[in-house]
Amino acid sequence: MTPRIFPPKTLLLGLALVLLSTWVGSQPESEITRANQLYNQNQFQEAADSYERAIVGGRENGHLYFNLGNAYFRMGDVAGAVFNYARAQTLLPRDEDIEANLEYALRQTVDQLDGRKPHALDSVVFWVRDLNLKEHGTALLWINLAFWAALTVRLHHRTQIFQTAAKVLLALLVLALVSTGVRWQMESGRSFGVIVPKQIDVHSGWNTRTAALFQLHQGTLVSLAREKEQWVELELPDGKTGWTLMSNIAR
């Protein structure tokens, strides 16, 4: 891929070295260090392979996915870049660099489409996409502790203020439980995928003999619905649905 100059804050392709430094201690340091060195030496395929090995070994981290996305982008693999930026965003939902790189990579695709579908409860627990699962869990823990503390105090001091506090904390606890459950579902069951081939036909059913409804192109982000044998149903924001082979989707 021919090197290009990108506008400031449009595409950040530098390694997340500073952010990784606080995390790498619990990882196979030699593998991460080697991957970073390979990236800095413009050996992007080798760097990507090294990052992938760390991920396969259970070393899941948003900054690692971000670096992997950068390596794929440098190789000209837009689908790989979009997929890993989207994975990074799932774990680091408020990171502006990840958001900027994902948006830029999507603009390099034919369809220029982010087809990830909002969760049905997004309008109720609207903050669910702003916090990752760990942050939801931490908030749930503290609200739970506060609720039981207020309830205990209320048993000994039956004043209006403690009764009100217990009711408010109970409502917050229910919301925290719901939002944590939604976030867990988002992160545990991969709800999105990326088109890998240059172009695919999306069919009305789960075999090639059914009608081709529309086409999608490499790098397009789509929502995933049902699975049937070797096929998966795709959903787009405009309401279109259709089926394609699972092998056409990075997920």
GROMACS .gro file of N, CA and C in nm, residues 133-215:
model
  249
  133LEU      N    1  -1.812  -0.375   2.941
  133LEU     CA    2  -1.871  -0.469   3.035
  133LEU      C    3  -1.809  -0.457   3.174
  134LYS      N    4  -1.678  -0.438   3.180
  134LYS     CA    5  -1.611  -0.425   3.310
  134LYS      C    6  -1.663  -0.303   3.386
  135GLU      N    7  -1.682  -0.192   3.314
  135GLU     CA    8  -1.732  -0.071   3.379
  135GLU      C    9  -1.876  -0.089   3.426
  136HIS      N   10  -1.958  -0.158   3.345
  136HIS     CA   11  -2.095  -0.188   3.389
  136HIS      C   12  -2.093  -0.274   3.515
  137GLY      N   13  -2.005  -0.375   3.517
  137GLY     CA   14  -1.997  -0.462   3.633
  137GLY      C   15  -1.955  -0.388   3.759
  138THR      N   16  -1.859  -0.296   3.743
  138THR     CA   17  -1.813  -0.218   3.858
  138THR      C   18  -1.925  -0.130   3.913
  139ALA      N   19  -1.996  -0.064   3.822
  139ALA     CA   20  -2.109   0.021   3.865
  139ALA      C   21  -2.216  -0.062   3.934
  140LEU      N   22  -2.244  -0.180   3.878
  140LEU     CA   23  -2.344  -0.269   3.939
  140LEU      C   24  -2.303  -0.309   4.080
  141LEU      N   25  -2.176  -0.340   4.099
  141LEU     CA   26  -2.126  -0.381   4.231
  141LEU      C   27  -2.145  -0.270   4.334
  142TRP      N   28  -2.105  -0.147   4.298
  142TRP     CA   29  -2.113  -0.036   4.394
  142TRP      C   30  -2.258   0.002   4.425
  143ILE      N   31  -2.343   0.000   4.323
  143ILE     CA   32  -2.485   0.031   4.347
  143ILE      C   33  -2.547  -0.077   4.436
  144ASN      N   34  -2.511  -0.202   4.412
  144ASN     CA   35  -2.561  -0.311   4.494
  144ASN      C   36  -2.519  -0.295   4.640
  145LEU      N   37  -2.392  -0.262   4.662
  145LEU     CA   38  -2.343  -0.241   4.798
  145LEU      C   39  -2.414  -0.123   4.865
  146ALA      N   40  -2.433  -0.015   4.788
  146ALA     CA   41  -2.500   0.103   4.844
  146ALA      C   42  -2.645   0.071   4.879
  147PHE      N   43  -2.711  -0.008   4.794
  147PHE     CA   44  -2.851  -0.044   4.821
  147PHE      C   45  -2.864  -0.123   4.951
  148TRP      N   46  -2.779  -0.224   4.967
  148TRP     CA   47  -2.789  -0.306   5.088
  148TRP      C   48  -2.748  -0.228   5.212
  149ALA      N   49  -2.654  -0.136   5.197
  149ALA     CA   50  -2.616  -0.051   5.310
  149ALA      C   51  -2.733   0.038   5.352
  150ALA      N   52  -2.800   0.098   5.251
  150ALA     CA   53  -2.915   0.184   5.281
  150ALA      C   54  -3.029   0.104   5.342
  151LEU      N   55  -3.048  -0.019   5.292
  151LEU     CA   56  -3.154  -0.104   5.345
  151LEU      C   57  -3.127  -0.143   5.490
  152THR      N   58  -3.000  -0.172   5.519
  152THR     CA   59  -2.963  -0.208   5.656
  152THR      C   60  -2.985  -0.091   5.752
  153VAL      N   61  -2.943   0.028   5.710
  153VAL     CA   62  -2.961   0.147   5.794
  153VAL      C   63  -3.110   0.175   5.813
  154ARG      N   64  -3.188   0.154   5.707
  154ARG     CA   65  -3.333   0.181   5.713
  154ARG      C   66  -3.400   0.092   5.818
  155LEU      N   67  -3.351  -0.031   5.836
  155LEU     CA   68  -3.411  -0.121   5.934
  155LEU      C   69  -3.393  -0.070   6.077
  156HIS      N   70  -3.288   0.006   6.099
  156HIS     CA   71  -3.260   0.058   6.233
  156HIS      C   72  -3.306   0.203   6.251
  157HIS      N   73  -3.315   0.274   6.140
  157HIS     CA   74  -3.356   0.415   6.146
  157HIS      C   75  -3.467   0.437   6.043
  158ARG      N   76  -3.588   0.423   6.085
  158ARG     CA   77  -3.701   0.431   5.991
  158ARG      C   78  -3.739   0.577   5.965
  159THR      N   79  -3.648   0.646   5.903
  159THR     CA   80  -3.674   0.785   5.866
  159THR      C   81  -3.702   0.793   5.717
  160GLN      N   82  -3.767   0.901   5.677
  160GLN     CA   83  -3.807   0.917   5.537
  160GLN      C   84  -3.687   0.919   5.443
  161ILE      N   85  -3.578   0.981   5.487
  161ILE     CA   86  -3.462   0.995   5.399
  161ILE      C   87  -3.402   0.860   5.362
  162PHE      N   88  -3.397   0.766   5.456
  162PHE     CA   89  -3.340   0.634   5.427
  162PHE      C   90  -3.437   0.549   5.346
  163GLN      N   91  -3.567   0.567   5.369
  163GLN     CA   92  -3.666   0.496   5.287
  163GLN      C   93  -3.657   0.541   5.141
  164THR      N   94  -3.645   0.672   5.122
  164THR     CA   95  -3.633   0.726   4.986
  164THR      C   96  -3.503   0.680   4.921
  165ALA      N   97  -3.394   0.683   4.998
  165ALA     CA   98  -3.264   0.641   4.944
  165ALA      C   99  -3.269   0.495   4.900
  166ALA      N  100  -3.332   0.410   4.981
  166ALA     CA  101  -3.341   0.267   4.946
  166ALA      C  102  -3.422   0.247   4.818
  167LYS      N  103  -3.531   0.322   4.801
  167LYS     CA  104  -3.613   0.309   4.680
  167LYS      C  105  -3.537   0.356   4.556
  168VAL      N  106  -3.467   0.469   4.570
  168VAL     CA  107  -3.389   0.522   4.456
  168VAL      C  108  -3.279   0.424   4.417
  169LEU      N  109  -3.209   0.371   4.517
  169LEU     CA  110  -3.101   0.277   4.489
  169LEU      C  111  -3.153   0.146   4.431
  170LEU      N  112  -3.272   0.105   4.472
  170LEU     CA  113  -3.332  -0.015   4.413
  170LEU      C  114  -3.361   0.005   4.265
  171ALA      N  115  -3.414   0.123   4.232
  171ALA     CA  116  -3.441   0.154   4.091
  171ALA      C  117  -3.311   0.157   4.011
  172LEU      N  118  -3.208   0.218   4.068
  172LEU     CA  119  -3.078   0.222   4.001
  172LEU      C  120  -3.020   0.082   3.986
  173LEU      N  121  -3.040  -0.003   4.086
  173LEU     CA  122  -2.989  -0.139   4.081
  173LEU      C  123  -3.054  -0.218   3.968
  174VAL      N  124  -3.185  -0.201   3.952
  174VAL     CA  125  -3.256  -0.268   3.843
  174VAL      C  126  -3.203  -0.221   3.708
  175LEU      N  127  -3.186  -0.089   3.692
  175LEU     CA  128  -3.131  -0.036   3.567
  175LEU      C  129  -2.991  -0.087   3.542
  176ALA      N  130  -2.909  -0.093   3.648
  176ALA     CA  131  -2.772  -0.142   3.632
  176ALA      C  132  -2.771  -0.289   3.591
  177LEU      N  133  -2.861  -0.368   3.648
  177LEU     CA  134  -2.872  -0.509   3.610
  177LEU      C  135  -2.910  -0.524   3.463
  178VAL      N  136  -3.008  -0.445   3.420
  178VAL     CA  137  -3.054  -0.452   3.281
  178VAL      C  138  -2.942  -0.410   3.186
  179SER      N  139  -2.877  -0.297   3.215
  179SER     CA  140  -2.773  -0.247   3.125
  179SER      C  141  -2.653  -0.340   3.122
  180THR      N  142  -2.618  -0.400   3.236
  180THR     CA  143  -2.507  -0.496   3.239
  180THR      C  144  -2.542  -0.619   3.156
  181GLY      N  145  -2.668  -0.665   3.167
  181GLY     CA  146  -2.711  -0.779   3.087
  181GLY      C  147  -2.707  -0.750   2.938
  182VAL      N  148  -2.750  -0.630   2.900
  182VAL     CA  149  -2.746  -0.590   2.759
  182VAL      C  150  -2.603  -0.584   2.710
  183ARG      N  151  -2.515  -0.525   2.791
  183ARG     CA  152  -2.375  -0.513   2.750
  183ARG      C  153  -2.309  -0.650   2.741
  184TRP      N  154  -2.341  -0.738   2.834
  184TRP     CA  155  -2.287  -0.874   2.829
  184TRP      C  156  -2.330  -0.944   2.701
  185GLN      N  157  -2.456  -0.927   2.663
  185GLN     CA  158  -2.506  -0.987   2.540
  185GLN      C  159  -2.433  -0.931   2.419
  186MET      N  160  -2.405  -0.800   2.421
  186MET     CA  161  -2.337  -0.736   2.309
  186MET      C  162  -2.195  -0.789   2.292
  187GLU      N  163  -2.126  -0.814   2.405
  187GLU     CA  164  -1.986  -0.853   2.398
  187GLU      C  165  -1.966  -1.004   2.388
  188SER      N  166  -2.058  -1.083   2.444
  188SER     CA  167  -2.039  -1.228   2.443
  188SER      C  168  -2.089  -1.291   2.314
  189GLY      N  169  -2.201  -1.246   2.265
  189GLY     CA  170  -2.253  -1.296   2.140
  189GLY      C  171  -2.227  -1.193   2.031
  190ARG      N  172  -2.132  -1.222   1.941
  190ARG     CA  173  -2.093  -1.124   1.841
  190ARG      C  174  -2.213  -1.089   1.754
  191SER      N  175  -2.259  -0.966   1.763
  191SER     CA  176  -2.381  -0.924   1.694
  191SER      C  177  -2.353  -0.854   1.562
  192PHE      N  178  -2.225  -0.845   1.525
  192PHE     CA  179  -2.191  -0.779   1.398
  192PHE      C  180  -2.084  -0.860   1.326
  193GLY      N  181  -2.073  -0.832   1.198
  193GLY     CA  182  -1.971  -0.895   1.116
  193GLY      C  183  -1.930  -0.801   1.005
  194VAL      N  184  -1.826  -0.840   0.932
  194VAL     CA  185  -1.773  -0.758   0.823
  194VAL      C  186  -1.763  -0.844   0.697
  195ILE      N  187  -1.808  -0.789   0.585
  195ILE     CA  188  -1.799  -0.860   0.458
  195ILE      C  189  -1.653  -0.874   0.417
  196VAL      N  190  -1.610  -0.996   0.384
  196VAL     CA  191  -1.469  -1.022   0.350
  196VAL      C  192  -1.443  -1.021   0.199
  197PRO      N  193  -1.524  -1.090   0.115
  197PRO     CA  194  -1.497  -1.089  -0.030
  197PRO      C  195  -1.518  -0.950  -0.091
  198LYS      N  196  -1.467  -0.932  -0.211
  198LYS     CA  197  -1.484  -0.804  -0.280
  198LYS      C  198  -1.630  -0.769  -0.298
  199GLN      N  199  -1.712  -0.870  -0.328
  199GLN     CA  200  -1.855  -0.847  -0.350
  199GLN      C  201  -1.930  -0.977  -0.323
  200ILE      N  202  -2.047  -0.966  -0.260
  200ILE     CA  203  -2.130  -1.084  -0.238
  200ILE      C  204  -2.274  -1.054  -0.277
  201ASP      N  205  -2.346  -1.160  -0.316
  201ASP     CA  206  -2.490  -1.152  -0.334
  201ASP      C  207  -2.557  -1.193  -0.204
  202VAL      N  208  -2.654  -1.115  -0.161
  202VAL     CA  209  -2.730  -1.148  -0.040
  202VAL      C  210  -2.863  -1.207  -0.085
  203HIS      N  211  -2.890  -1.330  -0.041
  203HIS     CA  212  -3.003  -1.408  -0.092
  203HIS      C  213  -3.126  -1.400  -0.001
  204SER      N  214  -3.239  -1.437  -0.058
  204SER     CA  215  -3.365  -1.436   0.018
  204SER      C  216  -3.377  -1.556   0.111
  205GLY      N  217  -3.296  -1.657   0.091
  205GLY     CA  218  -3.298  -1.777   0.175
  205GLY      C  219  -3.159  -1.833   0.193
  206TRP      N  220  -3.152  -1.947   0.263
  206TRP     CA  221  -3.019  -2.000   0.297
  206TRP      C  222  -2.968  -2.104   0.199
  207ASN      N  223  -2.977  -2.071   0.070
  207ASN     CA  224  -2.907  -2.149  -0.034
  207ASN      C  225  -2.895  -2.063  -0.158
  208THR      N  226  -2.804  -2.100  -0.246
  208THR     CA  227  -2.772  -2.018  -0.363
  208THR      C  228  -2.881  -2.022  -0.469
  209ARG      N  229  -2.979  -2.112  -0.455
  209ARG     CA  230  -3.087  -2.119  -0.553
  209ARG      C  231  -3.194  -2.013  -0.529
  210THR      N  232  -3.191  -1.950  -0.414
  210THR     CA  233  -3.289  -1.844  -0.385
  210THR      C  234  -3.247  -1.714  -0.453
  211ALA      N  235  -3.340  -1.623  -0.463
  211ALA     CA  236  -3.315  -1.497  -0.534
  211ALA      C  237  -3.210  -1.413  -0.462
  212ALA      N  238  -3.126  -1.346  -0.544
  212ALA     CA  239  -3.030  -1.249  -0.490
  212ALA      C  240  -3.102  -1.116  -0.473
  213LEU      N  241  -3.112  -1.070  -0.350
  213LEU     CA  242  -3.189  -0.949  -0.322
  213LEU      C  243  -3.108  -0.821  -0.344
  214PHE      N  244  -2.983  -0.823  -0.302
  214PHE     CA  245  -2.896  -0.707  -0.318
  214PHE      C  246  -2.751  -0.752  -0.299
  215GLN      N  247  -2.660  -0.660  -0.323
  215GLN     CA  248  -2.518  -0.691  -0.311
  215GLN      C  249  -2.454  -0.605  -0.203
   0.00000   0.00000   0.00000
